[in-house]
Coordinates of C-alpha atoms in Angstrom, one line a residue:
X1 CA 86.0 56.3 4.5
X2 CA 87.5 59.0 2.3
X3 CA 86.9 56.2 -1.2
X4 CA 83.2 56.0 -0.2
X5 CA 83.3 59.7 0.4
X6 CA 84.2 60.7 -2.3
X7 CA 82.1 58.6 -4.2
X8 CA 78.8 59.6 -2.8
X9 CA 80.1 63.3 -3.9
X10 CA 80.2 62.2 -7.1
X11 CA 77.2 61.0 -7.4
X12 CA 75.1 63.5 -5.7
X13 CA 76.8 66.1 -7.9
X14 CA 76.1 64.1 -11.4
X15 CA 73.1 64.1 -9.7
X16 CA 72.4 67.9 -9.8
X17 CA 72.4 67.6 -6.2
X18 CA 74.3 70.6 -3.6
X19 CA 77.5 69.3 -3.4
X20 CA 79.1 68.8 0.0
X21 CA 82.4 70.0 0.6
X22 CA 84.9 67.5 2.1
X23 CA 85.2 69.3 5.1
X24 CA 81.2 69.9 5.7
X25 CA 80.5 67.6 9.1
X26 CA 78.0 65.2 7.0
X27 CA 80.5 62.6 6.9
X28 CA 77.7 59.7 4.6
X29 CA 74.9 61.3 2.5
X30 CA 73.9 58.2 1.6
X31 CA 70.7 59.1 4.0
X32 CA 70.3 62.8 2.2
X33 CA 70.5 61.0 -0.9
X34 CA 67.7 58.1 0.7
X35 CA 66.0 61.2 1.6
X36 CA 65.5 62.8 -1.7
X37 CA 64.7 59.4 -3.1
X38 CA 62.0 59.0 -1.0
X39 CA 60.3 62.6 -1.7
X40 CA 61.2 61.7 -5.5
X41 CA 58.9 58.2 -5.0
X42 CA 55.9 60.2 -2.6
X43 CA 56.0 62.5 -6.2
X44 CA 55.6 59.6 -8.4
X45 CA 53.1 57.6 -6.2
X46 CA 50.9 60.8 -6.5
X47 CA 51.0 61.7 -10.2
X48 CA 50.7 58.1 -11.0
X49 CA 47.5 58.2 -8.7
X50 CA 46.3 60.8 -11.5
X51 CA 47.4 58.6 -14.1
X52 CA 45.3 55.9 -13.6
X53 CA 42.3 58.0 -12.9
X54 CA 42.6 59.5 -16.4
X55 CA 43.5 56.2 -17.9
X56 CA 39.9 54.7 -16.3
X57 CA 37.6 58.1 -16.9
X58 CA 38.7 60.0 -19.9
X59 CA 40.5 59.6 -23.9
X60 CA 44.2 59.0 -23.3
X61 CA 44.7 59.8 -26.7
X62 CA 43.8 63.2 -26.5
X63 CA 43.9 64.2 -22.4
X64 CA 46.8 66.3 -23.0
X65 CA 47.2 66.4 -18.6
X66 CA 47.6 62.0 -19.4
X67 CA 50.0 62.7 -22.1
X68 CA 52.2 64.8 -19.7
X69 CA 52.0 62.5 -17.0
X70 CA 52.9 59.7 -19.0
X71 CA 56.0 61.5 -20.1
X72 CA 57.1 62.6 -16.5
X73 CA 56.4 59.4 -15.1
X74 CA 58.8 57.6 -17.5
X75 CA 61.8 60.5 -16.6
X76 CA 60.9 60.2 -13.2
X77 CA 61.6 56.3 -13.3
X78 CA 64.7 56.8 -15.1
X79 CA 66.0 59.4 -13.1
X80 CA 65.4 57.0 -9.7
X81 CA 66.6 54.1 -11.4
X82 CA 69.9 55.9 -12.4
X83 CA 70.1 57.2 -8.5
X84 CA 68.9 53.2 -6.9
X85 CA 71.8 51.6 -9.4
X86 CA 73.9 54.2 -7.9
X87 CA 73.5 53.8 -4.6
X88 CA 73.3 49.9 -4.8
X89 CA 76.9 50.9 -5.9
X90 CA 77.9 52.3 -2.8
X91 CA 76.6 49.2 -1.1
X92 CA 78.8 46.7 -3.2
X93 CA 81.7 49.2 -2.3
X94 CA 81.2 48.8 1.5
X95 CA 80.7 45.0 1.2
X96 CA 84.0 44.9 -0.7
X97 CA 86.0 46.5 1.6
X98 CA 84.0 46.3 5.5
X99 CA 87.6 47.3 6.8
X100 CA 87.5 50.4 5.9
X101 CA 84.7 51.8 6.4
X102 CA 83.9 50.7 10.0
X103 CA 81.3 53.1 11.2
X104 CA 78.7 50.9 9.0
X105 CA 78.1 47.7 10.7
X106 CA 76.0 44.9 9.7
X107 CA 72.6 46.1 10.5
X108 CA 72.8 49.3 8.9
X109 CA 73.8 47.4 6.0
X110 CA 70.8 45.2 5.8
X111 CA 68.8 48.3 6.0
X112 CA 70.4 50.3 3.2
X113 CA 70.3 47.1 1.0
X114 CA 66.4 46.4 1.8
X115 CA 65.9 50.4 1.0
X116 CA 67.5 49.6 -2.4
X117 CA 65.3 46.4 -2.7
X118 CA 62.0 48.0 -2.0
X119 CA 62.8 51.1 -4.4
X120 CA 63.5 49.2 -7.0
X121 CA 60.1 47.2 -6.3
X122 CA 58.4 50.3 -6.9
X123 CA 60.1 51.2 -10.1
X124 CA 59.6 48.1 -11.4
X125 CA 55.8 48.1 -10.8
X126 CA 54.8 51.6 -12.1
X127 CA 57.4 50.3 -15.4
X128 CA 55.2 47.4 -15.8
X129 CA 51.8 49.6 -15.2
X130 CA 52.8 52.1 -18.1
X131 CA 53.5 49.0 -20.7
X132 CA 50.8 47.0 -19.0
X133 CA 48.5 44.9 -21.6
X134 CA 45.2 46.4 -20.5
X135 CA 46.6 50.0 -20.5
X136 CA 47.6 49.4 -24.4
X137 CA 44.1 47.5 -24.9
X138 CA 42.7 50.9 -23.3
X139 CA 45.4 53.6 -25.5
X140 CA 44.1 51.2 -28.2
X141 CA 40.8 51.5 -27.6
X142 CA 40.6 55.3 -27.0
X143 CA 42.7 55.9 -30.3
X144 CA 40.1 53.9 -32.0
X145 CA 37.8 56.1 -31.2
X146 CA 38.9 59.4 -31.9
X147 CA 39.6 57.9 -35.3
X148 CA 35.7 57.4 -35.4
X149 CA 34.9 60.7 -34.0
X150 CA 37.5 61.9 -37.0
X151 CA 36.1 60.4 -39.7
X152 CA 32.4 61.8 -38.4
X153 CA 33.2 65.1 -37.9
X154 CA 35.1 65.2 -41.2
X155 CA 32.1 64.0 -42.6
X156 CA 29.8 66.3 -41.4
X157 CA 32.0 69.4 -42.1
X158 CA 33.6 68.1 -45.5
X159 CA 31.4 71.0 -47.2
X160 CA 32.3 74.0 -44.3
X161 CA 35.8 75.5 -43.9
X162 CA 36.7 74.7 -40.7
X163 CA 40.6 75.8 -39.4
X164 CA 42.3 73.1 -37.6
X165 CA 41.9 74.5 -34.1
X166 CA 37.8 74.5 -34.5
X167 CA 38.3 70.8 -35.6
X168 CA 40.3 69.6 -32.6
X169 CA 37.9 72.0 -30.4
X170 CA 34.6 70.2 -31.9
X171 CA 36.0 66.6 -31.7
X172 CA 37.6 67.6 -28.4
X173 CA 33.8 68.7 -27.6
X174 CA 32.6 65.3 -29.0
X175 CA 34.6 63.5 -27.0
X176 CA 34.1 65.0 -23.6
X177 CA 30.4 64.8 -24.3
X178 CA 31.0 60.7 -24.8
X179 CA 32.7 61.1 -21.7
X180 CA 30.1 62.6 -19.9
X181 CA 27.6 59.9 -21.3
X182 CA 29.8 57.1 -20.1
X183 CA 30.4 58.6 -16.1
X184 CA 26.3 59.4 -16.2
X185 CA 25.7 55.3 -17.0
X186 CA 28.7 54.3 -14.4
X187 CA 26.4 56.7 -12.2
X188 CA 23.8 54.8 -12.8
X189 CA 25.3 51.3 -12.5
X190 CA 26.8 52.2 -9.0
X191 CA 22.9 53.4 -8.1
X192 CA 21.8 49.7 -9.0
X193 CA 24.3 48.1 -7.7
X194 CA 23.4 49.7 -4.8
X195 CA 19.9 49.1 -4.8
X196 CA 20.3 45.4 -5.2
X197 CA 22.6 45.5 -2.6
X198 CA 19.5 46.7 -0.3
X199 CA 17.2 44.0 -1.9
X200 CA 19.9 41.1 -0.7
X201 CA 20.0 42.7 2.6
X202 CA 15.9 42.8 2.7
X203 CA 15.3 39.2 1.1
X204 CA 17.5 37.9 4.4
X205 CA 15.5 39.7 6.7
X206 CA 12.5 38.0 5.1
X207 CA 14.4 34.7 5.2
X208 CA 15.4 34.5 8.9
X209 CA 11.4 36.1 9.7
X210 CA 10.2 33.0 7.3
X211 CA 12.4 30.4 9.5
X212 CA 11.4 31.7 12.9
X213 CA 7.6 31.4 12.1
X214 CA 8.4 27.9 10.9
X215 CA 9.9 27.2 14.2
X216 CA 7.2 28.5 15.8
X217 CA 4.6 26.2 13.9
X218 CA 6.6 23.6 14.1
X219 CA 6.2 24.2 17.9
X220 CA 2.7 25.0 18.1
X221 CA 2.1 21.5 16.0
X222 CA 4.3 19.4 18.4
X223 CA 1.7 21.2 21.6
X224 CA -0.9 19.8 19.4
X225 CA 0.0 16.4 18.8
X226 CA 0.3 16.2 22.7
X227 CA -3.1 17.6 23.5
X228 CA -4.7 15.1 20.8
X229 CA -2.9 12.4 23.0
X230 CA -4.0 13.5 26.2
X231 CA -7.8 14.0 24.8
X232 CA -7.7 10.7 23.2
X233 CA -7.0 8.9 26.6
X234 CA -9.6 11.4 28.0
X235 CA -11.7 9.8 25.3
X236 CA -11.6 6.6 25.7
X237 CA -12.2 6.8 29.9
X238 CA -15.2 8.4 28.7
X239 CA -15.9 5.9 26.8
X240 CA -15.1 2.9 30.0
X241 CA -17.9 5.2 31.8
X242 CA -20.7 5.1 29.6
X243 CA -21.5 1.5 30.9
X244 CA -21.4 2.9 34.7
X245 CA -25.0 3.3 36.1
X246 CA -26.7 5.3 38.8
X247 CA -25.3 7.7 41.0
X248 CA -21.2 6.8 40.2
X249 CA -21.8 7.5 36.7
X250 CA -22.7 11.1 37.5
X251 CA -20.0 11.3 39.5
X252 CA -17.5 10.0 37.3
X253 CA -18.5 12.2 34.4
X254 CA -17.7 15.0 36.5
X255 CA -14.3 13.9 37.7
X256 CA -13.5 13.2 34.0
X257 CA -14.4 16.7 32.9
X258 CA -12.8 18.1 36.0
X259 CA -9.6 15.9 34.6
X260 CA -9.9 17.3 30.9
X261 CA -10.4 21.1 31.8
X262 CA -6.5 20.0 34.3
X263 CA -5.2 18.3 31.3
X264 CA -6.0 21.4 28.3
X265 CA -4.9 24.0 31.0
X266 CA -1.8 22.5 31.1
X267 CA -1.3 22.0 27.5
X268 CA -2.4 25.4 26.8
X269 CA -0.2 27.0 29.8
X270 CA 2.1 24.4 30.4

């Protein structure tokens, strides 16, 4: 293994990493180098965290903290990119030759080449983010408007003498205020947003109250409809008994009402 060695020492060192002597007992640093990769990518996933924060609340074109983000980001990438190519290198070398360097088998491979893979992933996207079409449309956009703010406070200063460090402190001024202005009404968006939120979630409640009660009615309506049945056969036995005479037709009139006060308790209870 002295060829791949050898060339993971070179790498590390053009690397401005420690260099480890031949004889140290770390026999692959391709895991040290993995290692510093990985804190190098926790860095960048961080400050590019920041960067998009800036890019959504303030002026890109004057943050001076975006600015220097922007700049480390891109040496950041090209540093990692130099190190992935170069271990990627180290991969093609083993593939090339498995004979020799027997102490990496076949699944240790297929983890060293995903590694490469998913770094490269993550190069790729935070490339694309910092070249992205909406973050020009949003450098765009925020150079526009400093070139407004310029033209305004030039304007209203043309007859003071104002150095150039009071002009870039009063538009600087300017532009945080617009700033300001622009979080208070996102403020206030997020408020409504949430308040309609609450007026969905109360115009439900009102909706499943309003279909219960029609259940109900519908309910009480179909007792109803069964009672009106019941009274009209009531009704007409009334009616058969109104030609019975004497005695039985006092009798009858009370079994019938006897028979209508059984009948509405057991609509009413039943």
């Amino acid at each position: 293994e002295r060829s791949l060695h050898s060339f993971h020492m070179a790498t590390m060192a053009s690397d401005g990493y420690e260099q480890v002597e031949p004889n140290s007992p770390v026999d692959d640093p391709f895991h040290i180098v993995k290692e510093r990769i990985q804190v190098s990518v926790r860095q960048l996933e961080a400050d590019m965290a920041t960067w998009r924060e800036l890019l959504k609340r303030t002026n890109t074109n004057i943050n001076a903290a975006f600015q220097r983000l922007t700049r480390s980001a891109k040496s950041q990438l090209k540093h990692l990119k130099a190190n992935t190519r170069k271990l990627n290198a180290t991969i093609t070398a083993v593939e090339s030759q498995r004979s020799r360097f027997p102490g990496i088998d076949d699944i240790e491979l297929a983890d060293r080449k995903q590694f490469v893979t998913q770094t490269r992933a993550v190069i790729d996207g935070y490339q694309k983010l910092l070249v992205d079409p909406a973050t020009k449309a949003k450098k765009a956009e925020d150079r526009r408007k400093v070139a407004q703010l310029r033209g305004a406070t030039m304007d209203t200063f043309a007859s003071t003498d104002f150095t150039s460090g009071e002009f870039e402190r009063t538009l600087a001024e300017q532009q945080q205020q617009q700033e300001e202005m622009e979080e208070k009404q996102d403020m206030v968006l997020d408020d409504m947003s949430t308040a309609l939120q609450r007026l969905a979630l109360t115009a439900e409640g009102i909706d499943c109250e309003l279909a219960e009660h029609k259940e109900l009615i519908q309910d009480l309506d179909a007792q109803v409809d069964r009672a009106r049945g019941r009274m009209d056969v009531v009704v007409k036995g009334l009616e058969m008994l109104l030609g019975v005479k004497g005695g039985n037709k006092i009798i009858c009139l009370a079994l019938m009402f006897l028979m209508v006060f059984i009948l509405l308790g057991i609509a009413i209870f039943g």
